[in-house]
Each structure stands twice: as structure tokens, then as C-alpha cells.
Amino acid sequence: MIRIFIDADACPVKDEIYKVAGRHKLTTYVVSNSWMRLPQSLLIEQVVVDAGFDAADDWIAENAGEGDIVITSDIPLADRSLKKGSVVMGPTGKAFDERSIGMSLAMRDLNAHLRQTGEISGYNAAFSKKDRSQFLNNLETAIQKLKKR
């Protein structure tokens, strides 16, 4: 049974995930550090973890596994989830896989270093309609592939 795990604190596509998961009747775990309003559904389970550093990531990494889908923009969590056999994608629809995760981790570390030294300032591109559309397409594709296994 495919399950979806959302690293929910800053996820901009939660509503889209609920709709797609509902259409496919998939259990969805919404993991966050604080309570949030969710649609009423037997398929959506809220998991509120301690406010500790990476507590939501740790819960997802411990509970997601082979054949599950993890939605996160956290690259170390993506790496941990891939190692357990999960399908991982970011909220823009970018898929993480064994070939791309090493470069993603390296770029994350490089950008953190450049921010610390003042070479660059923190900047996140605005979330666009194109990102939302790409996410929906990639989520649907991932579900269809997992169903064929």
C-alpha cells in the first residue's frame, strides 16, 4: 500500500497532495512541529512532533519506507528517505534519486557556506503556477509507477 509522507511545516502544495491522495485512496501523513488545520478525512493523519531540531524529519525517516512517497524540500531528509527505498520529490515537483542526491547535498553545503561568509544572501525563488503544475504531474506519475510494481 502506497503511503504519502509530507514534511508539512513549509510545504506549499499540501492541498494538492490531499486531492491527489484522496483520488487514489492513499493514506497521507502530515508531519509538522505544530498543529495545523487539515481536511476531514480518514485517509489524512496528522503527526505533531516535538519542536526539536529535525524532529519531523526524523519521524518521516523512521516511518517511511519502500514504496512510499516523501514530499520534502529538506535535502538530508530526501537522502535518508531514498536510502530506505522511498520515492522523494520536492514541492516544485523536482524528483530526487540516487543519481542526483549527491549533487543536491553538495550544492546545499556550498550555498550554506557562501551564506555564512556573506558571499550570497538567502534567496528562495517565488513558488509559481508552473511549479504547482509540475508537482501535480510528477506526483501523479510517481503514484502510477508505484501502482504498477
Short mmCIF file of C-alpha atoms in Angstrom, two decimals:
data_model
loop_
_atom_site.label_atom_id
_atom_site.label_comp_id
_atom_site.label_asym_id
_atom_site.label_seq_id
_atom_site.Cartn_x
_atom_site.Cartn_y
_atom_site.Cartn_z
CA MET A 1 0.00 0.00 0.00
CA ILE A 2 1.45 3.36 -1.06
CA ARG A 3 1.58 5.98 1.67
CA ILE A 4 2.45 9.66 1.35
CA PHE A 5 4.53 11.50 3.96
CA ILE A 6 4.52 15.30 3.90
CA ASP A 7 7.25 17.36 5.58
CA ALA A 8 4.48 19.85 6.21
CA ASP A 9 5.78 22.89 8.08
CA ALA A 10 6.69 24.82 4.94
CA CYS A 11 5.07 22.73 2.20
CA PRO A 12 3.14 24.92 -0.28
CA VAL A 13 1.36 22.01 -2.01
CA LYS A 14 -0.46 20.29 0.85
CA ASP A 15 -3.92 20.91 -0.63
CA GLU A 16 -2.84 19.44 -3.95
CA ILE A 17 -1.45 16.36 -2.21
CA TYR A 18 -4.71 15.84 -0.29
CA LYS A 19 -6.70 15.92 -3.54
CA VAL A 20 -4.44 13.51 -5.43
CA ALA A 21 -4.08 11.16 -2.45
CA GLY A 22 -7.86 11.18 -1.93
CA ARG A 23 -8.47 10.33 -5.57
CA HIS A 24 -6.14 7.32 -5.23
CA LYS A 25 -7.34 6.49 -1.68
CA LEU A 26 -3.83 6.77 -0.21
CA THR A 27 -3.07 7.32 3.45
CA THR A 28 -1.29 10.64 3.94
CA TYR A 29 0.77 11.58 6.99
CA VAL A 30 1.08 15.32 7.58
CA VAL A 31 4.15 15.69 9.81
CA SER A 32 4.86 19.03 11.49
CA ASN A 33 6.14 20.69 14.65
CA SER A 34 2.76 22.27 15.38
CA TRP A 35 -0.92 21.61 14.91
CA MET A 36 -2.46 22.74 11.63
CA ARG A 37 -5.97 22.61 10.23
CA LEU A 38 -6.45 19.65 7.90
CA PRO A 39 -9.34 18.45 5.76
CA GLN A 40 -11.55 15.92 7.49
CA SER A 41 -10.65 12.55 6.01
CA LEU A 42 -9.97 9.09 7.35
CA LEU A 43 -7.03 8.97 4.93
CA ILE A 44 -5.23 12.02 6.37
CA GLU A 45 -3.36 11.60 9.64
CA GLN A 46 -1.73 14.49 11.44
CA VAL A 47 1.52 13.80 13.26
CA VAL A 48 2.73 16.58 15.55
CA VAL A 49 6.29 16.02 16.74
CA ASP A 50 8.36 17.77 19.40
CA ALA A 51 9.78 21.14 18.47
CA GLY A 52 13.30 19.69 18.48
CA PHE A 53 15.68 20.23 15.59
CA ASP A 54 14.80 17.84 12.73
CA ALA A 55 12.09 16.07 14.77
CA ALA A 56 9.67 15.98 11.82
CA ASP A 57 12.43 14.78 9.51
CA ASP A 58 13.40 12.05 11.98
CA TRP A 59 9.79 10.84 12.26
CA ILE A 60 9.42 10.66 8.49
CA ALA A 61 12.78 8.93 8.03
CA GLU A 62 11.87 6.33 10.66
CA ASN A 63 8.38 5.61 9.30
CA ALA A 64 8.57 5.94 5.51
CA GLY A 65 9.96 3.09 3.52
CA GLU A 66 9.95 1.09 0.32
CA GLY A 67 7.10 2.10 -1.98
CA ASP A 68 6.15 5.24 -0.03
CA ILE A 69 6.27 8.81 -1.32
CA VAL A 70 8.00 11.54 0.69
CA ILE A 71 7.38 15.21 -0.12
CA THR A 72 10.10 17.48 1.26
CA SER A 73 12.39 20.33 0.35
CA ASP A 74 14.87 19.14 3.01
CA ILE A 75 17.76 17.54 1.12
CA PRO A 76 19.20 15.49 4.03
CA LEU A 77 15.70 14.05 4.63
CA ALA A 78 15.42 13.29 0.91
CA ASP A 79 18.72 11.40 1.12
CA ARG A 80 17.62 9.40 4.18
CA SER A 81 14.28 8.57 2.55
CA LEU A 82 15.89 7.44 -0.70
CA LYS A 83 18.15 5.09 1.25
CA LYS A 84 15.01 3.43 2.67
CA GLY A 85 13.51 2.95 -0.79
CA SER A 86 11.01 5.81 -0.83
CA VAL A 87 10.16 7.93 -3.85
CA VAL A 88 11.11 11.50 -2.96
CA MET A 89 10.15 14.81 -4.52
CA GLY A 90 10.28 18.44 -3.60
CA PRO A 91 7.22 20.70 -3.58
CA THR A 92 8.17 22.05 -7.02
CA GLY A 93 7.97 18.54 -8.42
CA LYS A 94 11.73 18.03 -8.56
CA ALA A 95 12.37 14.34 -8.08
CA PHE A 96 15.34 13.25 -6.01
CA ASP A 97 17.02 9.99 -6.94
CA GLU A 98 20.25 8.14 -6.22
CA ARG A 99 21.98 9.89 -9.13
CA SER A 100 21.01 13.46 -8.18
CA ILE A 101 21.04 13.43 -4.38
CA GLY A 102 24.83 13.67 -4.06
CA MET A 103 24.94 16.85 -6.13
CA SER A 104 21.95 18.27 -4.24
CA LEU A 105 23.71 17.65 -0.90
CA ALA A 106 26.92 19.22 -2.19
CA MET A 107 25.10 22.32 -3.51
CA ARG A 108 23.24 22.67 -0.21
CA ASP A 109 26.52 22.63 1.72
CA LEU A 110 28.19 25.04 -0.72
CA ASN A 111 25.29 27.51 -0.52
CA ALA A 112 25.28 27.30 3.30
CA HIS A 113 28.99 28.10 3.30
CA LEU A 114 28.54 31.02 0.88
CA ARG A 115 25.71 32.45 3.03
CA GLN A 116 27.87 32.16 6.17
CA THR A 117 30.74 34.00 4.52
CA GLY A 118 28.44 36.69 3.14
CA GLU A 119 29.16 35.83 -0.47
CA ILE A 120 25.43 35.34 -1.13
CA SER A 121 22.32 36.20 0.79
CA GLY A 122 19.42 33.85 1.43
CA TYR A 123 17.08 33.73 -1.53
CA ASN A 124 14.25 31.41 -2.37
CA ALA A 125 12.58 31.84 -5.72
CA ALA A 126 8.85 32.53 -5.59
CA PHE A 127 6.62 29.48 -5.90
CA SER A 128 4.91 29.65 -9.29
CA LYS A 129 1.88 28.15 -11.03
CA LYS A 130 4.35 26.24 -13.20
CA ASP A 131 5.92 24.72 -10.05
CA ARG A 132 2.48 23.68 -8.79
CA SER A 133 1.58 22.13 -12.15
CA GLN A 134 4.90 20.31 -12.40
CA PHE A 135 4.43 18.98 -8.88
CA LEU A 136 0.95 17.64 -9.66
CA ASN A 137 2.17 15.93 -12.83
CA ASN A 138 5.15 14.34 -11.09
CA LEU A 139 3.09 13.18 -8.10
CA GLU A 140 0.55 11.52 -10.38
CA THR A 141 3.34 9.87 -12.39
CA ALA A 142 5.03 8.59 -9.23
CA ILE A 143 1.78 7.09 -7.93
CA GLN A 144 1.07 5.39 -11.26
CA LYS A 145 4.58 3.90 -11.37
CA LEU A 146 4.31 2.61 -7.81
CA LYS A 147 0.91 1.05 -8.51
CA LYS A 148 2.42 -0.92 -11.41
CA ARG A 149 5.10 -2.52 -9.20
#
